[in-house]
Short mmCIF file of C-alpha atoms in Angstrom, two decimals:
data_model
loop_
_atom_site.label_atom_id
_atom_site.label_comp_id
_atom_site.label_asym_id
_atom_site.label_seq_id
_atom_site.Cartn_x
_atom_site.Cartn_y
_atom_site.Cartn_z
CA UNK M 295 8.69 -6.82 23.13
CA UNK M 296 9.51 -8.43 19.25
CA UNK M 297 7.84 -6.77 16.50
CA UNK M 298 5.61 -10.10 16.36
CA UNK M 299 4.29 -9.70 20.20
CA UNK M 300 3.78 -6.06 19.00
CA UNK M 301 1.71 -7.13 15.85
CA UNK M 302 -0.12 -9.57 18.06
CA UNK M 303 -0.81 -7.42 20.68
CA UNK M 304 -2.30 -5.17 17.83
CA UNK M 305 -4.17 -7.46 16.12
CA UNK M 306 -5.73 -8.70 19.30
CA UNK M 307 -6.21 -5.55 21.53
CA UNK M 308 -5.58 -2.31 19.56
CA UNK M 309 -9.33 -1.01 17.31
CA UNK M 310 -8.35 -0.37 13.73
CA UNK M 311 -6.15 2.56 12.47
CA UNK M 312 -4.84 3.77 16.00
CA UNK M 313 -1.44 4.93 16.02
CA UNK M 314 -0.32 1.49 17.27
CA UNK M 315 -0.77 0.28 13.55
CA UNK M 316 1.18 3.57 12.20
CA UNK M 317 3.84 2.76 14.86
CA UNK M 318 4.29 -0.76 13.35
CA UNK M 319 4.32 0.44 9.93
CA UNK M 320 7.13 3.20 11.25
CA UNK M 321 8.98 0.12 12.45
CA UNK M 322 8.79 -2.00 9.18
CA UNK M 323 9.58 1.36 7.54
CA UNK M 324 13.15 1.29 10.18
CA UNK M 325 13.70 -2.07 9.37
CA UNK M 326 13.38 -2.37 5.65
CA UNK M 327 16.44 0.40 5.38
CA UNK M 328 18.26 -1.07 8.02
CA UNK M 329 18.53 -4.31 5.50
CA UNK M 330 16.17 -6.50 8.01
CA UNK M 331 14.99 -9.00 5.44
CA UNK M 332 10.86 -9.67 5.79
CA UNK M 333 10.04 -5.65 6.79
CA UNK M 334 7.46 -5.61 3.53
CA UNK M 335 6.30 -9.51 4.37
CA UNK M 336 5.41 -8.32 7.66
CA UNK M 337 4.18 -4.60 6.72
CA UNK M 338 2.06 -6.14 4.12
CA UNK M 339 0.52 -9.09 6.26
CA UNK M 340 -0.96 -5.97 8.56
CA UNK M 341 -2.44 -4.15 5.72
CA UNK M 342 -4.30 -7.26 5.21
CA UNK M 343 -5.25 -7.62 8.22
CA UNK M 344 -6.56 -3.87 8.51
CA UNK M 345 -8.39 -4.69 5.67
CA UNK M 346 -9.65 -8.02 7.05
CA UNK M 347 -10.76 -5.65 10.46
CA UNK M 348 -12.15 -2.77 8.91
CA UNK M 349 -11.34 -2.51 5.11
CA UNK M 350 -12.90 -2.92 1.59
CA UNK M 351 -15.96 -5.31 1.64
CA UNK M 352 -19.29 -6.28 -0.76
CA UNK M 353 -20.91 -6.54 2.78
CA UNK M 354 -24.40 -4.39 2.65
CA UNK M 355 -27.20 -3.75 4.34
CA UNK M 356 -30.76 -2.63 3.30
CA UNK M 357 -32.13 0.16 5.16
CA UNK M 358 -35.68 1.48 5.26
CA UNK M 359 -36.40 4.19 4.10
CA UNK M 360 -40.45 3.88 4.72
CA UNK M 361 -42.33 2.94 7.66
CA UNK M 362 -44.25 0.59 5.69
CA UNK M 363 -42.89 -3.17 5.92
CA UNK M 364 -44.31 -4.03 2.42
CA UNK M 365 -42.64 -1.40 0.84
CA UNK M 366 -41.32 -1.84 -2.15
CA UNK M 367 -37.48 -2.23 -3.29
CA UNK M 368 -37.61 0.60 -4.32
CA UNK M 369 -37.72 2.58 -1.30
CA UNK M 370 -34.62 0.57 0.25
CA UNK M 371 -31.37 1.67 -0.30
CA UNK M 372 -28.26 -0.70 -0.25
CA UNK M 373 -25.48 1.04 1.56
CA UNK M 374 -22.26 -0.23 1.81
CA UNK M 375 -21.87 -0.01 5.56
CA UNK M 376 -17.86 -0.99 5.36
CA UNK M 377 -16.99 1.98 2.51
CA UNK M 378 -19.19 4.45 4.59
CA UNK M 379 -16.67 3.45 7.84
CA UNK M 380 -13.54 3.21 5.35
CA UNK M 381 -13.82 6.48 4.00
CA UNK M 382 -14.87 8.27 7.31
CA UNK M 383 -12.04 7.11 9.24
CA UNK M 384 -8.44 7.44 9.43
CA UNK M 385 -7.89 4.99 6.53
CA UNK M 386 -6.34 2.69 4.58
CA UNK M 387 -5.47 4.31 1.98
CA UNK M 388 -3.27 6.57 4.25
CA UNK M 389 -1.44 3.49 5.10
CA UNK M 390 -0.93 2.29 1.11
CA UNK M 391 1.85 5.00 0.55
CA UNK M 392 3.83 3.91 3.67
CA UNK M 393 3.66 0.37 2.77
CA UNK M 394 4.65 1.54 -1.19
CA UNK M 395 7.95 3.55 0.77
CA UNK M 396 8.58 0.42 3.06
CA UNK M 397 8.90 -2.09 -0.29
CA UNK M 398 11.01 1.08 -2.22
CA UNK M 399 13.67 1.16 1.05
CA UNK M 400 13.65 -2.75 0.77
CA UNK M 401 17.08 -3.61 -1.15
CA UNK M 402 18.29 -6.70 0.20
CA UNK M 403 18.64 -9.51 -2.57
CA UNK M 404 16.02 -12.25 -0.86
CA UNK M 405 13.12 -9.11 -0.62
CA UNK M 406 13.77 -6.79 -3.84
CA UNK M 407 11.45 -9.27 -5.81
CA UNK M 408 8.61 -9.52 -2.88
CA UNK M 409 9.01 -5.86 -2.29
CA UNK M 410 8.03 -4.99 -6.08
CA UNK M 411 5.52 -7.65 -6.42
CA UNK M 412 3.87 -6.06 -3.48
CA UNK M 413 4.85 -2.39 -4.50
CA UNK M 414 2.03 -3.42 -7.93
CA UNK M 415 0.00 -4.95 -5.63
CA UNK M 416 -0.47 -2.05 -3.08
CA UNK M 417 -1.12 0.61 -6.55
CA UNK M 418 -3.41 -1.11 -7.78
CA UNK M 419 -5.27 -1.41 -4.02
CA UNK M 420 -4.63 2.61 -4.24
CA UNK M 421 -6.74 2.60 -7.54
CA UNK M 422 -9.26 0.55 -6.26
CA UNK M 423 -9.65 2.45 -3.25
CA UNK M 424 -10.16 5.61 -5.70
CA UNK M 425 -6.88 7.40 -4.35
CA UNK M 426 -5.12 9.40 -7.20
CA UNK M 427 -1.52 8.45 -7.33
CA UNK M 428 1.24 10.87 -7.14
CA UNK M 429 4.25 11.58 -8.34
CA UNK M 430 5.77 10.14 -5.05
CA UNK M 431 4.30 6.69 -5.61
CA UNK M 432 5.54 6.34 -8.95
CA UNK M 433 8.51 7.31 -8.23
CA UNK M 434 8.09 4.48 -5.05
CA UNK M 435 7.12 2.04 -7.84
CA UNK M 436 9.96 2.83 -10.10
CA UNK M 437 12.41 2.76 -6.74
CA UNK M 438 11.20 -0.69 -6.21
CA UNK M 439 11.88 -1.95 -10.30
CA UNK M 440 15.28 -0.08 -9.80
CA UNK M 441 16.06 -2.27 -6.49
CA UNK M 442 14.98 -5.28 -8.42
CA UNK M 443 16.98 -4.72 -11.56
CA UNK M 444 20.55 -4.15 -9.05
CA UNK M 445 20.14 -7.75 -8.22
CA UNK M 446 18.90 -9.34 -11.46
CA UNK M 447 20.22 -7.61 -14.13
CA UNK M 448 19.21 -10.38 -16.92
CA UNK M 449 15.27 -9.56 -16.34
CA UNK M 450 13.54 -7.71 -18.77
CA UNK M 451 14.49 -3.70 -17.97
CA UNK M 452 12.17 -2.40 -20.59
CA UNK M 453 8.69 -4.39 -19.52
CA UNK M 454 9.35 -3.82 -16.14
CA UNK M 455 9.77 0.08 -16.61
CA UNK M 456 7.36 -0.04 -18.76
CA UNK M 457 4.74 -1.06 -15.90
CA UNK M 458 5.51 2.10 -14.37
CA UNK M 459 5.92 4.78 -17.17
CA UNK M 460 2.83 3.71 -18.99
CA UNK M 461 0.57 4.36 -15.34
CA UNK M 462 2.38 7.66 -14.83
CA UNK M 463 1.78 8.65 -17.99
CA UNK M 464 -2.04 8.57 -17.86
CA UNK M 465 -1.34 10.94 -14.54
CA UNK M 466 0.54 13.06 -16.25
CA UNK M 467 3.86 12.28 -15.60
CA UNK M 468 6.78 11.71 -17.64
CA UNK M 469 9.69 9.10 -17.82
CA UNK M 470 12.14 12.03 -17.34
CA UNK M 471 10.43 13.51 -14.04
CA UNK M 472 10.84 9.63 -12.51
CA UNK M 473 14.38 9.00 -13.11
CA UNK M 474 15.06 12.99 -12.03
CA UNK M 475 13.66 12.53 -9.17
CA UNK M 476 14.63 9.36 -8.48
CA UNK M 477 18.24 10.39 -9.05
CA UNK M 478 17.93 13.31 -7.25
CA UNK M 479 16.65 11.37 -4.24
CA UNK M 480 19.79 9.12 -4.36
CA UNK M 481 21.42 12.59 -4.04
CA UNK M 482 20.04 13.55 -1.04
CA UNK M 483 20.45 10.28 0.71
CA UNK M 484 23.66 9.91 0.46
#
């Protein structure tokens, strides 16, 4: 079966946040370090859809509160039936840091750019959702700038650094800790 029949099959047949959709994002995650060009397209695209099944929302419904069918607004209460199901489930937001590792293993010349457009794209989804980043998804972030720097040297180093030292910063982390670690992971892979 391709990786499309799979996504297909997913999209169609398998509820929201099974372990079919963390087996497809394990693939994309194979595939983006094996140099497959379109792993992050593809990983991406099913975030969307999760989010298009079963994600963030303004749907809401009014429940009452009182018997009374006059009652006023008062006594209704606007919940957010979509963030109540989010946050209860297993959820997105454990599927933002995969996608953030699947665009940082992305190095191949036609995806660096897509992967790090989509690596800014995914934090600031994180954000949204109210996750705290880490030091791991900076460090994903600064991967991802790194990648995109290797094939296009002439771009603007310092602004593109910059949009992931000044973020880190207001977590608490420092320039120095990112390139450490990111050096030291370089280590360890090879």
């Amino acid at each position: 079966m391709s990786r499309m029949e799979v996504v297909s099959t997913y999209q169609d047949e398998i509820r929201p946040f099974s372990n079919a959709y963390k087996l497809a994002f394990q693939c994309w995650h194979t595939s983006a370090k094996a140099g497959r060009i379109g792993a992050v397209d593809r990983a991406a695209r099913l975030l969307d859809i999760m989010e298009a099944q079963y994600g963030r929302s303004t749907e809401t419904v009014t429940t009452d509160k009182g018997g009374d069918d006059d009652a006023s607004d008062e006594s209704d209460e606007e919940t957010n039936v979509v963030d109540d199901i989010f946050d209860k489930n297993m959820n997105l937001k454990k599927f933002c840091p995969v996608l953030l590792r699947i665009c940082a293993s992305s190095r191949q010349k036609e995806d660096v750019s897509r992967a790090m457009t989509i690596a800014f794209d995914t934090y600031n989804k994180m954000v949204q959702y109210g996750q705290k980043p880490s030091v791991h998804t900076f460090e994903m972030l600064y991967t991802c700038v790194i990648n995109y720097l290797e094939h296009y040297p002439n771009e603007d180093k310092s602004a593109l650094l910059e949009r992931v030292y000044n973020p880190a910063k207001e977590y608490g982390i420092s320039r120095g800790e990112l390139v450490g670690r990111h050096k030291q992971s370089k280590l360890t892979l090879s």
